[in-house]
mmCIF file of C-alpha atoms in Angstrom:
data_model
loop_
_atom_site.group_PDB
_atom_site.id
_atom_site.type_symbol
_atom_site.label_atom_id
_atom_site.label_comp_id
_atom_site.label_asym_id
_atom_site.label_seq_id
_atom_site.Cartn_x
_atom_site.Cartn_y
_atom_site.Cartn_z
ATOM 1 C CA UNK P 1 0.782 8.836 -30.572
ATOM 2 C CA UNK P 2 -2.172 6.692 -28.408
ATOM 3 C CA UNK P 3 -3.795 9.571 -26.494
ATOM 4 C CA UNK P 4 -3.818 10.163 -23.434
ATOM 5 C CA UNK P 5 -5.866 8.515 -20.879
ATOM 6 C CA UNK P 6 -7.528 10.284 -19.203
ATOM 7 C CA UNK P 7 -6.669 9.194 -15.992
ATOM 8 C CA UNK P 8 -3.565 10.588 -15.658
ATOM 9 C CA UNK P 9 -4.481 14.427 -15.608
ATOM 10 C CA UNK P 10 -6.723 13.916 -13.035
ATOM 11 C CA UNK P 11 -3.531 12.618 -11.715
ATOM 12 C CA UNK P 12 -0.930 14.748 -12.460
ATOM 13 C CA UNK P 13 -3.484 17.039 -11.160
ATOM 14 C CA UNK P 14 -3.680 15.575 -7.041
ATOM 15 C CA UNK P 15 0.242 14.872 -8.050
ATOM 16 C CA UNK P 16 0.005 19.120 -8.327
ATOM 17 C CA UNK P 17 -1.877 19.621 -5.575
ATOM 18 C CA UNK P 18 0.218 18.044 -2.995
ATOM 19 C CA UNK P 19 3.158 18.945 -4.589
ATOM 20 C CA UNK P 20 3.545 20.602 -0.406
ATOM 21 C CA UNK P 21 4.055 16.880 0.612
ATOM 22 C CA UNK P 22 7.704 15.405 0.515
ATOM 23 C CA UNK P 23 6.107 12.047 0.255
ATOM 24 C CA UNK P 24 2.534 12.885 -2.189
ATOM 25 C CA UNK P 25 5.050 10.266 -4.775
ATOM 26 C CA UNK P 26 5.614 7.875 -1.692
ATOM 27 C CA UNK P 27 2.967 4.881 -3.276
ATOM 28 C CA UNK P 28 2.575 0.779 -2.120
ATOM 29 C CA UNK P 29 3.165 -1.070 -4.830
ATOM 30 C CA UNK P 30 0.962 -4.652 -4.357
ATOM 31 C CA UNK P 31 2.098 -8.091 -6.036
ATOM 32 C CA UNK P 32 1.642 -11.646 -5.455
ATOM 33 C CA UNK P 33 4.254 -14.274 -3.926
ATOM 34 C CA UNK P 34 5.263 -17.528 -6.313
ATOM 35 C CA UNK P 35 3.395 -19.221 -3.177
ATOM 36 C CA UNK P 36 0.114 -16.762 -3.624
ATOM 37 C CA UNK P 37 0.988 -14.838 -0.656
ATOM 38 C CA UNK P 38 0.343 -10.994 -1.093
ATOM 39 C CA UNK P 39 2.892 -8.748 -1.321
ATOM 40 C CA UNK P 40 3.713 -4.734 -0.621
ATOM 41 C CA UNK P 41 6.256 -2.679 -0.364
ATOM 42 C CA UNK P 42 6.247 1.736 -0.308
ATOM 43 C CA UNK P 43 8.087 2.051 -3.176
ATOM 44 C CA UNK P 44 8.920 6.816 -5.531
ATOM 45 C CA UNK P 45 7.348 7.289 -7.909
ATOM 46 C CA UNK P 46 9.203 7.840 -10.633
ATOM 47 C CA UNK P 47 7.451 9.590 -13.578
ATOM 48 C CA UNK P 48 5.303 8.596 -17.122
ATOM 49 C CA UNK P 49 7.506 6.669 -19.338
ATOM 50 C CA UNK P 50 9.885 8.828 -21.743
ATOM 51 C CA UNK P 51 8.415 11.718 -19.205
ATOM 52 C CA UNK P 52 11.464 14.538 -19.383
ATOM 53 C CA UNK P 53 13.356 12.219 -22.299
ATOM 54 C CA UNK P 54 12.050 15.021 -24.207
ATOM 55 C CA UNK P 55 9.815 12.593 -26.861
ATOM 56 C CA UNK P 56 7.186 10.013 -26.264
ATOM 57 C CA UNK P 57 7.988 7.306 -25.840
ATOM 58 C CA UNK P 58 4.667 5.660 -27.541
ATOM 59 C CA UNK P 59 2.925 5.204 -23.799
ATOM 60 C CA UNK P 60 1.236 7.346 -22.166
ATOM 61 C CA UNK P 61 -0.073 5.665 -19.206
ATOM 62 C CA UNK P 62 3.125 3.363 -18.185
ATOM 63 C CA UNK P 63 4.060 4.033 -14.577
ATOM 64 C CA UNK P 64 7.192 4.384 -14.031
ATOM 65 C CA UNK P 65 9.585 2.751 -10.371
ATOM 66 C CA UNK P 66 13.026 1.719 -9.570
ATOM 67 C CA UNK P 67 14.171 -1.292 -7.493
ATOM 68 C CA UNK P 68 17.650 -3.381 -7.336
ATOM 69 C CA UNK P 69 17.415 -6.691 -9.560
ATOM 70 C CA UNK P 70 17.850 -8.775 -6.391
ATOM 71 C CA UNK P 71 14.879 -7.666 -4.194
ATOM 72 C CA UNK P 72 12.523 -10.400 -4.433
ATOM 73 C CA UNK P 73 9.000 -7.990 -6.510
ATOM 74 C CA UNK P 74 11.649 -8.961 -10.083
ATOM 75 C CA UNK P 75 10.629 -12.683 -9.213
ATOM 76 C CA UNK P 76 7.949 -11.734 -7.951
ATOM 77 C CA UNK P 77 6.968 -9.918 -11.403
ATOM 78 C CA UNK P 78 7.739 -13.733 -13.486
ATOM 79 C CA UNK P 79 5.675 -15.907 -12.029
ATOM 80 C CA UNK P 80 3.104 -12.902 -11.920
ATOM 81 C CA UNK P 81 3.250 -9.335 -13.940
ATOM 82 C CA UNK P 82 -0.544 -8.239 -11.920
ATOM 83 C CA UNK P 83 -0.163 -5.084 -9.314
ATOM 84 C CA UNK P 84 -1.815 -2.663 -7.959
ATOM 85 C CA UNK P 85 -0.691 0.411 -6.843
ATOM 86 C CA UNK P 86 -2.542 2.789 -3.291
ATOM 87 C CA UNK P 87 -2.053 6.064 -3.480
ATOM 88 C CA UNK P 88 -3.392 8.396 -1.103
ATOM 89 C CA UNK P 89 -2.819 12.198 -1.218
ATOM 90 C CA UNK P 90 -2.853 13.253 2.441
ATOM 91 C CA UNK P 91 -3.588 17.294 1.443
ATOM 92 C CA UNK P 92 -6.259 16.470 -0.906
ATOM 93 C CA UNK P 93 -7.653 13.511 0.866
ATOM 94 C CA UNK P 94 -8.156 10.976 -2.170
ATOM 95 C CA UNK P 95 -7.437 8.050 -3.641
ATOM 96 C CA UNK P 96 -6.326 6.228 -6.558
ATOM 97 C CA UNK P 97 -6.008 3.028 -6.822
ATOM 98 C CA UNK P 98 -3.742 1.645 -10.757
ATOM 99 C CA UNK P 99 -4.381 -2.214 -11.634
ATOM 100 C CA UNK P 100 -2.171 -2.558 -13.933
ATOM 101 C CA UNK P 101 1.131 -4.819 -15.406
ATOM 102 C CA UNK P 102 3.861 -4.792 -14.662
ATOM 103 C CA UNK P 103 7.287 -4.940 -16.205
ATOM 104 C CA UNK P 104 11.359 -5.261 -15.618
ATOM 105 C CA UNK P 105 14.096 -3.014 -17.171
ATOM 106 C CA UNK P 106 17.166 -4.213 -16.854
ATOM 107 C CA UNK P 107 20.732 -4.689 -18.591
ATOM 108 C CA UNK P 108 19.885 -7.596 -20.756
ATOM 109 C CA UNK P 109 16.780 -5.037 -22.602
ATOM 110 C CA UNK P 110 16.760 -5.183 -25.492
ATOM 111 C CA UNK P 111 15.368 -2.435 -26.267
ATOM 112 C CA UNK P 112 16.421 0.886 -27.268
ATOM 113 C CA UNK P 113 13.515 3.203 -25.551
ATOM 114 C CA UNK P 114 13.227 1.389 -22.609
ATOM 115 C CA UNK P 115 16.685 1.568 -21.823
ATOM 116 C CA UNK P 116 16.715 4.939 -22.001
ATOM 117 C CA UNK P 117 13.863 5.453 -19.756
ATOM 118 C CA UNK P 118 16.111 3.376 -18.125
ATOM 119 C CA UNK P 119 19.415 5.555 -18.091
ATOM 120 C CA UNK P 120 17.441 8.953 -17.735
ATOM 121 C CA UNK P 121 15.860 7.107 -14.596
ATOM 122 C CA UNK P 122 19.169 6.385 -12.632
ATOM 123 C CA UNK P 123 20.613 9.790 -13.818
ATOM 124 C CA UNK P 124 17.637 11.504 -11.856
ATOM 125 C CA UNK P 125 18.096 8.926 -8.824
ATOM 126 C CA UNK P 126 20.557 11.237 -5.998
ATOM 127 C CA UNK P 127 23.695 9.731 -5.293
ATOM 128 C CA UNK P 128 22.459 8.155 -2.090
ATOM 129 C CA UNK P 129 20.163 6.514 -3.823
ATOM 130 C CA UNK P 130 22.880 5.377 -6.473
ATOM 131 C CA UNK P 131 25.057 3.753 -3.187
ATOM 132 C CA UNK P 132 22.141 1.589 -2.748
ATOM 133 C CA UNK P 133 22.755 -0.276 -6.126
ATOM 134 C CA UNK P 134 25.945 -0.730 -4.544
ATOM 135 C CA UNK P 135 24.352 -3.128 -1.944
ATOM 136 C CA UNK P 136 25.968 -6.564 -0.767
ATOM 137 C CA UNK P 137 22.642 -8.763 -1.857
ATOM 138 C CA UNK P 138 18.469 -6.700 0.120
ATOM 139 C CA UNK P 139 17.468 -9.414 2.697
ATOM 140 C CA UNK P 140 19.942 -11.199 3.829
ATOM 141 C CA UNK P 141 21.634 -11.410 6.839
ATOM 142 C CA UNK P 142 23.183 -8.937 8.182
ATOM 143 C CA UNK P 143 27.238 -8.507 8.964
ATOM 144 C CA UNK P 144 28.909 -6.471 11.753
ATOM 145 C CA UNK P 145 31.006 -5.140 8.498
ATOM 146 C CA UNK P 146 28.944 -1.204 7.882
ATOM 147 C CA UNK P 147 31.290 0.060 5.411
ATOM 148 C CA UNK P 148 30.406 -2.164 3.274
ATOM 149 C CA UNK P 149 27.692 0.083 3.317
ATOM 150 C CA UNK P 150 28.882 3.920 2.155
ATOM 151 C CA UNK P 151 31.154 3.000 -1.297
ATOM 152 C CA UNK P 152 31.671 6.076 -3.627
ATOM 153 C CA UNK P 153 28.369 6.098 -4.951
ATOM 154 C CA UNK P 154 28.240 6.057 -8.139
ATOM 155 C CA UNK P 155 27.677 9.241 -10.117
ATOM 156 C CA UNK P 156 25.036 10.385 -12.563
ATOM 157 C CA UNK P 157 26.924 10.286 -15.803
ATOM 158 C CA UNK P 158 28.763 6.334 -14.127
ATOM 159 C CA UNK P 159 27.553 3.585 -16.307
ATOM 160 C CA UNK P 160 24.291 2.248 -15.144
ATOM 161 C CA UNK P 161 24.696 -0.448 -12.247
ATOM 162 C CA UNK P 162 23.794 -4.239 -13.470
ATOM 163 C CA UNK P 163 21.292 -4.096 -10.442
ATOM 164 C CA UNK P 164 19.913 -0.995 -10.962
ATOM 165 C CA UNK P 165 16.207 -1.787 -12.982
ATOM 166 C CA UNK P 166 12.964 0.401 -14.642
ATOM 167 C CA UNK P 167 9.945 -0.244 -13.146
ATOM 168 C CA UNK P 168 6.600 0.152 -15.678
ATOM 169 C CA UNK P 169 3.590 -0.759 -14.688
ATOM 170 C CA UNK P 170 1.406 -0.476 -17.736
ATOM 171 C CA UNK P 171 -2.204 0.219 -16.609
ATOM 172 C CA UNK P 172 -5.388 -1.022 -17.458
ATOM 173 C CA UNK P 173 -7.338 -0.008 -14.377
ATOM 174 C CA UNK P 174 -7.934 2.804 -11.799
ATOM 175 C CA UNK P 175 -10.419 3.892 -8.933
ATOM 176 C CA UNK P 176 -10.331 7.344 -7.595
ATOM 177 C CA UNK P 177 -11.762 7.937 -4.554
ATOM 178 C CA UNK P 178 -12.173 11.478 -3.340
ATOM 179 C CA UNK P 179 -12.867 11.396 0.652
ATOM 180 C CA UNK P 180 -13.452 15.192 0.959
ATOM 181 C CA UNK P 181 -16.943 14.571 -1.472
ATOM 182 C CA UNK P 182 -17.474 11.095 -1.049
ATOM 183 C CA UNK P 183 -16.777 10.353 -5.484
ATOM 184 C CA UNK P 184 -15.821 7.376 -7.017
ATOM 185 C CA UNK P 185 -15.031 7.472 -10.496
ATOM 186 C CA UNK P 186 -13.795 3.967 -12.045
ATOM 187 C CA UNK P 187 -11.663 4.515 -15.250
ATOM 188 C CA UNK P 188 -11.328 1.541 -16.925
ATOM 189 C CA UNK P 189 -9.611 -0.065 -20.593
ATOM 190 C CA UNK P 190 -11.827 -1.936 -22.981
ATOM 191 C CA UNK P 191 -9.764 -4.924 -25.180
ATOM 192 C CA UNK P 192 -7.781 -6.839 -22.635
ATOM 193 C CA UNK P 193 -5.847 -3.475 -21.583
ATOM 194 C CA UNK P 194 -4.972 -3.027 -24.940
ATOM 195 C CA UNK P 195 -8.561 -0.692 -26.199
ATOM 196 C CA UNK P 196 -10.212 1.937 -24.760
ATOM 197 C CA UNK P 197 -10.345 3.652 -21.682
ATOM 198 C CA UNK P 198 -13.828 4.052 -21.209
ATOM 199 C CA UNK P 199 -15.484 5.792 -16.993
ATOM 200 C CA UNK P 200 -18.112 6.383 -14.689
ATOM 201 C CA UNK P 201 -18.819 6.718 -11.768
ATOM 202 C CA UNK P 202 -19.486 4.107 -8.604
ATOM 203 C CA UNK P 203 -20.531 4.823 -5.287
ATOM 204 C CA UNK P 204 -18.451 5.804 -3.164
ATOM 205 C CA UNK I 1 -1.405 -15.183 28.303
ATOM 206 C CA UNK I 2 1.118 -14.851 25.065
ATOM 207 C CA UNK I 3 4.036 -13.533 25.146
ATOM 208 C CA UNK I 4 4.373 -10.123 23.718
ATOM 209 C CA UNK I 5 5.467 -9.800 19.863
ATOM 210 C CA UNK I 6 8.867 -8.329 19.559
ATOM 211 C CA UNK I 7 7.138 -5.608 17.104
ATOM 212 C CA UNK I 8 4.548 -4.936 18.697
ATOM 213 C CA UNK I 9 6.510 -2.365 20.499
ATOM 214 C CA UNK I 10 8.279 -0.529 17.582
ATOM 215 C CA UNK I 11 5.370 0.111 15.791
ATOM 216 C CA UNK I 12 3.236 1.841 19.093
ATOM 217 C CA UNK I 13 6.641 3.559 19.590
ATOM 218 C CA UNK I 14 6.980 4.409 15.382
ATOM 219 C CA UNK I 15 2.478 5.478 15.615
ATOM 220 C CA UNK I 16 4.269 8.331 19.107
ATOM 221 C CA UNK I 17 6.383 9.743 16.985
ATOM 222 C CA UNK I 18 4.108 10.270 14.045
ATOM 223 C CA UNK I 19 1.323 11.073 15.619
ATOM 224 C CA UNK I 20 1.715 14.764 14.881
ATOM 225 C CA UNK I 21 1.006 13.383 11.293
ATOM 226 C CA UNK I 22 -3.116 13.194 10.918
ATOM 227 C CA UNK I 23 -2.646 9.925 8.804
ATOM 228 C CA UNK I 24 0.015 8.184 10.211
ATOM 229 C CA UNK I 25 -2.394 5.559 10.969
ATOM 230 C CA UNK I 26 -3.163 5.070 7.097
ATOM 231 C CA UNK I 27 -1.909 1.670 5.960
ATOM 232 C CA UNK I 28 -2.025 0.410 2.573
ATOM 233 C CA UNK I 29 -3.241 -3.363 2.904
ATOM 234 C CA UNK I 30 -2.882 -5.602 -0.088
ATOM 235 C CA UNK I 31 -4.404 -8.713 -0.352
ATOM 236 C CA UNK I 32 -5.146 -11.048 -3.545
ATOM 237 C CA UNK I 33 -8.078 -10.933 -6.187
ATOM 238 C CA UNK I 34 -9.909 -14.588 -6.186
ATOM 239 C CA UNK I 35 -8.249 -14.592 -10.150
ATOM 240 C CA UNK I 36 -4.777 -14.216 -9.011
ATOM 241 C CA UNK I 37 -4.207 -10.867 -9.542
ATOM 242 C CA UNK I 38 -3.763 -8.687 -6.091
ATOM 243 C CA UNK I 39 -4.929 -5.704 -4.623
ATOM 244 C CA UNK I 40 -4.050 -3.075 -3.004
ATOM 245 C CA UNK I 41 -6.681 -0.033 -1.038
ATOM 246 C CA UNK I 42 -5.649 2.560 2.348
ATOM 247 C CA UNK I 43 -8.067 1.180 5.500
ATOM 248 C CA UNK I 44 -7.196 2.835 8.488
ATOM 249 C CA UNK I 45 -5.857 0.807 11.124
ATOM 250 C CA UNK I 46 -8.043 0.962 14.712
ATOM 251 C CA UNK I 47 -5.726 -0.262 17.187
ATOM 252 C CA UNK I 48 -4.828 -3.724 18.283
ATOM 253 C CA UNK I 49 -7.331 -6.191 18.843
ATOM 254 C CA UNK I 50 -8.588 -5.728 22.215
ATOM 255 C CA UNK I 51 -7.710 -1.912 23.180
ATOM 256 C CA UNK I 52 -9.145 -0.675 25.185
ATOM 257 C CA UNK I 53 -11.449 -3.010 26.074
ATOM 258 C CA UNK I 54 -10.287 -2.131 29.787
ATOM 259 C CA UNK I 55 -9.174 -6.401 28.780
ATOM 260 C CA UNK I 56 -6.827 -7.979 26.849
ATOM 261 C CA UNK I 57 -9.173 -10.933 24.439
ATOM 262 C CA UNK I 58 -5.597 -13.218 24.687
ATOM 263 C CA UNK I 59 -3.745 -11.683 21.861
ATOM 264 C CA UNK I 60 -1.118 -9.483 21.433
ATOM 265 C CA UNK I 61 -0.532 -9.474 17.584
ATOM 266 C CA UNK I 62 -3.480 -8.670 16.093
ATOM 267 C CA UNK I 63 -4.209 -4.924 14.651
ATOM 268 C CA UNK I 64 -7.549 -4.812 12.552
ATOM 269 C CA UNK I 65 -9.188 -2.348 10.738
ATOM 270 C CA UNK I 66 -13.094 -1.833 9.951
ATOM 271 C CA UNK I 67 -14.632 -3.003 6.098
ATOM 272 C CA UNK I 68 -17.921 -2.972 4.451
ATOM 273 C CA UNK I 69 -18.916 -6.373 4.485
ATOM 274 C CA UNK I 70 -20.514 -5.224 0.588
ATOM 275 C CA UNK I 71 -16.530 -5.172 -0.170
ATOM 276 C CA UNK I 72 -14.822 -6.927 -2.424
ATOM 277 C CA UNK I 73 -12.269 -8.059 -0.157
ATOM 278 C CA UNK I 74 -14.808 -9.332 2.241
ATOM 279 C CA UNK I 75 -14.631 -12.110 -0.545
ATOM 280 C CA UNK I 76 -10.792 -12.021 -1.353
ATOM 281 C CA UNK I 77 -10.437 -12.397 2.405
ATOM 282 C CA UNK I 78 -13.180 -15.836 1.767
ATOM 283 C CA UNK I 79 -10.721 -16.994 -0.552
ATOM 284 C CA UNK I 80 -7.812 -16.097 0.235
ATOM 285 C CA UNK I 81 -7.078 -15.452 4.267
ATOM 286 C CA UNK I 82 -3.767 -13.822 3.241
ATOM 287 C CA UNK I 83 -2.558 -10.043 3.792
ATOM 288 C CA UNK I 84 0.695 -7.212 4.105
ATOM 289 C CA UNK I 85 -0.263 -4.344 5.604
ATOM 290 C CA UNK I 86 2.627 -1.659 4.183
ATOM 291 C CA UNK I 87 2.714 1.012 7.256
ATOM 292 C CA UNK I 88 4.705 4.408 6.173
ATOM 293 C CA UNK I 89 5.809 7.213 8.989
ATOM 294 C CA UNK I 90 6.765 9.548 6.949
ATOM 295 C CA UNK I 91 8.577 11.472 10.212
ATOM 296 C CA UNK I 92 10.691 9.256 10.665
ATOM 297 C CA UNK I 93 11.012 7.971 7.528
ATOM 298 C CA UNK I 94 11.159 4.206 8.219
ATOM 299 C CA UNK I 95 8.199 0.811 7.258
ATOM 300 C CA UNK I 96 7.163 -1.637 8.184
ATOM 301 C CA UNK I 97 5.431 -4.263 6.330
ATOM 302 C CA UNK I 98 3.453 -6.806 8.489
ATOM 303 C CA UNK I 99 1.949 -9.854 6.423
ATOM 304 C CA UNK I 100 -0.317 -12.123 8.695
ATOM 305 C CA UNK I 101 -3.648 -14.227 8.151
ATOM 306 C CA UNK I 102 -7.309 -11.594 7.982
ATOM 307 C CA UNK I 103 -10.543 -13.029 9.607
ATOM 308 C CA UNK I 104 -13.407 -11.144 9.385
ATOM 309 C CA UNK I 105 -15.649 -10.905 12.200
ATOM 310 C CA UNK I 106 -19.520 -9.454 11.008
ATOM 311 C CA UNK I 107 -22.673 -10.119 12.121
ATOM 312 C CA UNK I 108 -23.055 -13.344 12.648
ATOM 313 C CA UNK I 109 -20.066 -14.107 14.612
ATOM 314 C CA UNK I 110 -20.171 -16.548 17.489
ATOM 315 C CA UNK I 111 -16.888 -15.848 19.216
ATOM 316 C CA UNK I 112 -18.957 -12.940 21.647
ATOM 317 C CA UNK I 113 -15.146 -11.938 22.593
ATOM 318 C CA UNK I 114 -14.761 -10.873 19.153
ATOM 319 C CA UNK I 115 -18.849 -10.012 18.951
ATOM 320 C CA UNK I 116 -17.163 -7.314 21.560
ATOM 321 C CA UNK I 117 -13.813 -6.375 20.000
ATOM 322 C CA UNK I 118 -16.566 -5.543 16.501
ATOM 323 C CA UNK I 119 -19.199 -3.416 19.111
ATOM 324 C CA UNK I 120 -16.130 -1.832 20.156
ATOM 325 C CA UNK I 121 -15.182 -0.475 16.860
ATOM 326 C CA UNK I 122 -18.206 0.658 16.330
ATOM 327 C CA UNK I 123 -19.116 2.667 18.906
ATOM 328 C CA UNK I 124 -14.869 4.817 18.365
ATOM 329 C CA UNK I 125 -15.828 5.328 15.092
ATOM 330 C CA UNK I 126 -17.253 9.095 14.150
ATOM 331 C CA UNK I 127 -20.948 9.917 13.132
ATOM 332 C CA UNK I 128 -19.814 9.958 9.482
ATOM 333 C CA UNK I 129 -18.264 6.752 9.513
ATOM 334 C CA UNK I 130 -20.594 4.905 11.115
ATOM 335 C CA UNK I 131 -22.957 7.487 8.078
ATOM 336 C CA UNK I 132 -21.217 4.938 4.943
ATOM 337 C CA UNK I 133 -21.950 2.154 6.094
ATOM 338 C CA UNK I 134 -25.785 2.813 5.083
ATOM 339 C CA UNK I 135 -24.484 3.542 1.560
ATOM 340 C CA UNK I 136 -26.058 1.415 -0.801
ATOM 341 C CA UNK I 137 -23.457 -1.298 -2.373
ATOM 342 C CA UNK I 138 -20.236 0.305 -2.799
ATOM 343 C CA UNK I 139 -18.961 0.057 -6.210
ATOM 344 C CA UNK I 140 -22.241 -0.387 -8.320
ATOM 345 C CA UNK I 141 -22.589 2.620 -10.806
ATOM 346 C CA UNK I 142 -23.695 5.528 -9.167
ATOM 347 C CA UNK I 143 -27.840 7.496 -9.999
ATOM 348 C CA UNK I 144 -28.463 10.815 -9.554
ATOM 349 C CA UNK I 145 -30.314 10.502 -5.955
ATOM 350 C CA UNK I 146 -27.669 11.755 -4.094
ATOM 351 C CA UNK I 147 -30.134 12.211 -0.270
ATOM 352 C CA UNK I 148 -28.662 8.662 -0.470
ATOM 353 C CA UNK I 149 -25.712 9.636 0.728
ATOM 354 C CA UNK I 150 -26.891 12.040 3.618
ATOM 355 C CA UNK I 151 -29.050 9.134 6.359
ATOM 356 C CA UNK I 152 -29.294 10.795 9.432
ATOM 357 C CA UNK I 153 -26.368 8.533 11.133
ATOM 358 C CA UNK I 154 -26.481 5.624 13.679
ATOM 359 C CA UNK I 155 -24.738 7.302 16.760
ATOM 360 C CA UNK I 156 -22.522 5.320 18.502
ATOM 361 C CA UNK I 157 -25.105 3.527 20.728
ATOM 362 C CA UNK I 158 -26.993 2.095 18.104
ATOM 363 C CA UNK I 159 -27.691 -1.677 17.111
ATOM 364 C CA UNK I 160 -24.334 -1.938 15.390
ATOM 365 C CA UNK I 161 -25.819 -2.709 11.058
ATOM 366 C CA UNK I 162 -25.334 -5.388 9.558
ATOM 367 C CA UNK I 163 -22.833 -4.323 7.276
ATOM 368 C CA UNK I 164 -20.356 -3.498 9.696
ATOM 369 C CA UNK I 165 -17.058 -5.729 10.328
ATOM 370 C CA UNK I 166 -14.357 -6.136 12.066
ATOM 371 C CA UNK I 167 -10.690 -6.861 9.612
ATOM 372 C CA UNK I 168 -8.551 -8.735 11.608
ATOM 373 C CA UNK I 169 -4.809 -8.956 10.776
ATOM 374 C CA UNK I 170 -2.650 -11.697 12.685
ATOM 375 C CA UNK I 171 0.668 -10.938 11.851
ATOM 376 C CA UNK I 172 3.430 -13.831 11.493
ATOM 377 C CA UNK I 173 6.448 -11.934 10.097
ATOM 378 C CA UNK I 174 7.347 -8.121 10.062
ATOM 379 C CA UNK I 175 9.447 -6.312 8.304
ATOM 380 C CA UNK I 176 10.893 -3.470 9.424
ATOM 381 C CA UNK I 177 13.176 -0.405 8.039
ATOM 382 C CA UNK I 178 14.215 2.909 9.286
ATOM 383 C CA UNK I 179 15.595 4.473 5.737
ATOM 384 C CA UNK I 180 17.010 7.706 7.777
ATOM 385 C CA UNK I 181 20.462 4.906 9.494
ATOM 386 C CA UNK I 182 20.252 2.425 6.817
ATOM 387 C CA UNK I 183 18.239 -0.458 9.284
ATOM 388 C CA UNK I 184 16.502 -3.644 8.490
ATOM 389 C CA UNK I 185 15.464 -5.630 11.072
ATOM 390 C CA UNK I 186 13.031 -8.654 10.266
ATOM 391 C CA UNK I 187 11.544 -10.913 12.079
ATOM 392 C CA UNK I 188 10.001 -14.742 12.045
ATOM 393 C CA UNK I 189 6.733 -16.544 13.918
ATOM 394 C CA UNK I 190 7.669 -20.188 13.295
ATOM 395 C CA UNK I 191 5.084 -23.507 14.166
ATOM 396 C CA UNK I 192 3.130 -22.320 11.190
ATOM 397 C CA UNK I 193 2.558 -18.579 13.001
ATOM 398 C CA UNK I 194 1.932 -19.948 16.106
ATOM 399 C CA UNK I 195 4.670 -19.933 18.308
ATOM 400 C CA UNK I 196 7.760 -17.861 19.440
ATOM 401 C CA UNK I 197 9.373 -14.877 17.498
ATOM 402 C CA UNK I 198 12.147 -15.194 15.632
ATOM 403 C CA UNK I 199 14.621 -11.725 15.285
ATOM 404 C CA UNK I 200 17.618 -9.978 12.862
ATOM 405 C CA UNK I 201 19.563 -7.595 11.051
ATOM 406 C CA UNK I 202 19.120 -7.635 7.157
ATOM 407 C CA UNK I 203 20.570 -6.482 5.035
ATOM 408 C CA UNK I 204 18.523 -2.873 4.136
#
């Protein structure tokens, strides 16, 4: 099994210290649109890949999110997989910037381990969270009938809807700033993203 | 004078409703690096251009931030001016995505109105905020001498340091989601960014 990424423990400590803040798992995910302009939106951090499965999926530095396969970000990722997450923790006044490559796990993904991660994410969603995947095409003009936003929500045990995707961020670079202490630490993965992690203190 | 952008009042209402939250002015700014990868970081919203000057600078839909001229984002903006701000308000559970073009106002900027905006931003900074612009090159390896991070901070009335830049976002597109109501509203500026605003309800 791969060595645990050195920043993972630091991030998990921040999550624990900020657990009273109900939106401490909300992060901002930046991607690049096919026309070269950036896109940025708030998403919910859903844990490291393999969390809660009782077994490692062999990766220790892959963050997960979920999305609708009809959302713009899926097309953006297909065009350019690079993304940067900005994660600010207000209670401890620290920020993590996590740069890496995204991949989308959808209904057609063959890898059984990744499908296991997708099903696990589906199960941990709330009923209203799962219901959203039955809504009409996101971003299209809204009609007058609001009842289509209130279908019977699928249960945790129902089959995973095709629109439901797991989004995996394989992190290659982390920038951690602690504003209260004026400290900044940078972690870099060598070997084109597949090698050892190195880190150093840099000027804030 | 230009008509006020229709989303401005909506954004200001959100700011007011979330004013108890001390980090409600923290937003995430995404740009694109010269190598085509996205960059994303938390910055502090410093008001609309012209706020607090007692006069309009002729624009009603330009958001301001500040940065160090030595930060990576300045080079990124020179290469690709497009940016998207993700702004999540936790108390009211709403998000604004603001897409537009950035420009940097530095010591060499000739436009006197923009210099006025830059000086106004300098004055409203805290002493520790101004002090940061005397620190060594951000992001470079940190040396052992911490005293260089504690120079005598410049006062509000001292000359604006050369490293201090105002960053202006001329907004062309706004996506406003209200999670509590499952509402999503999109505002678009026509005429390649210089025309009238149009808006519509879209599916969340």
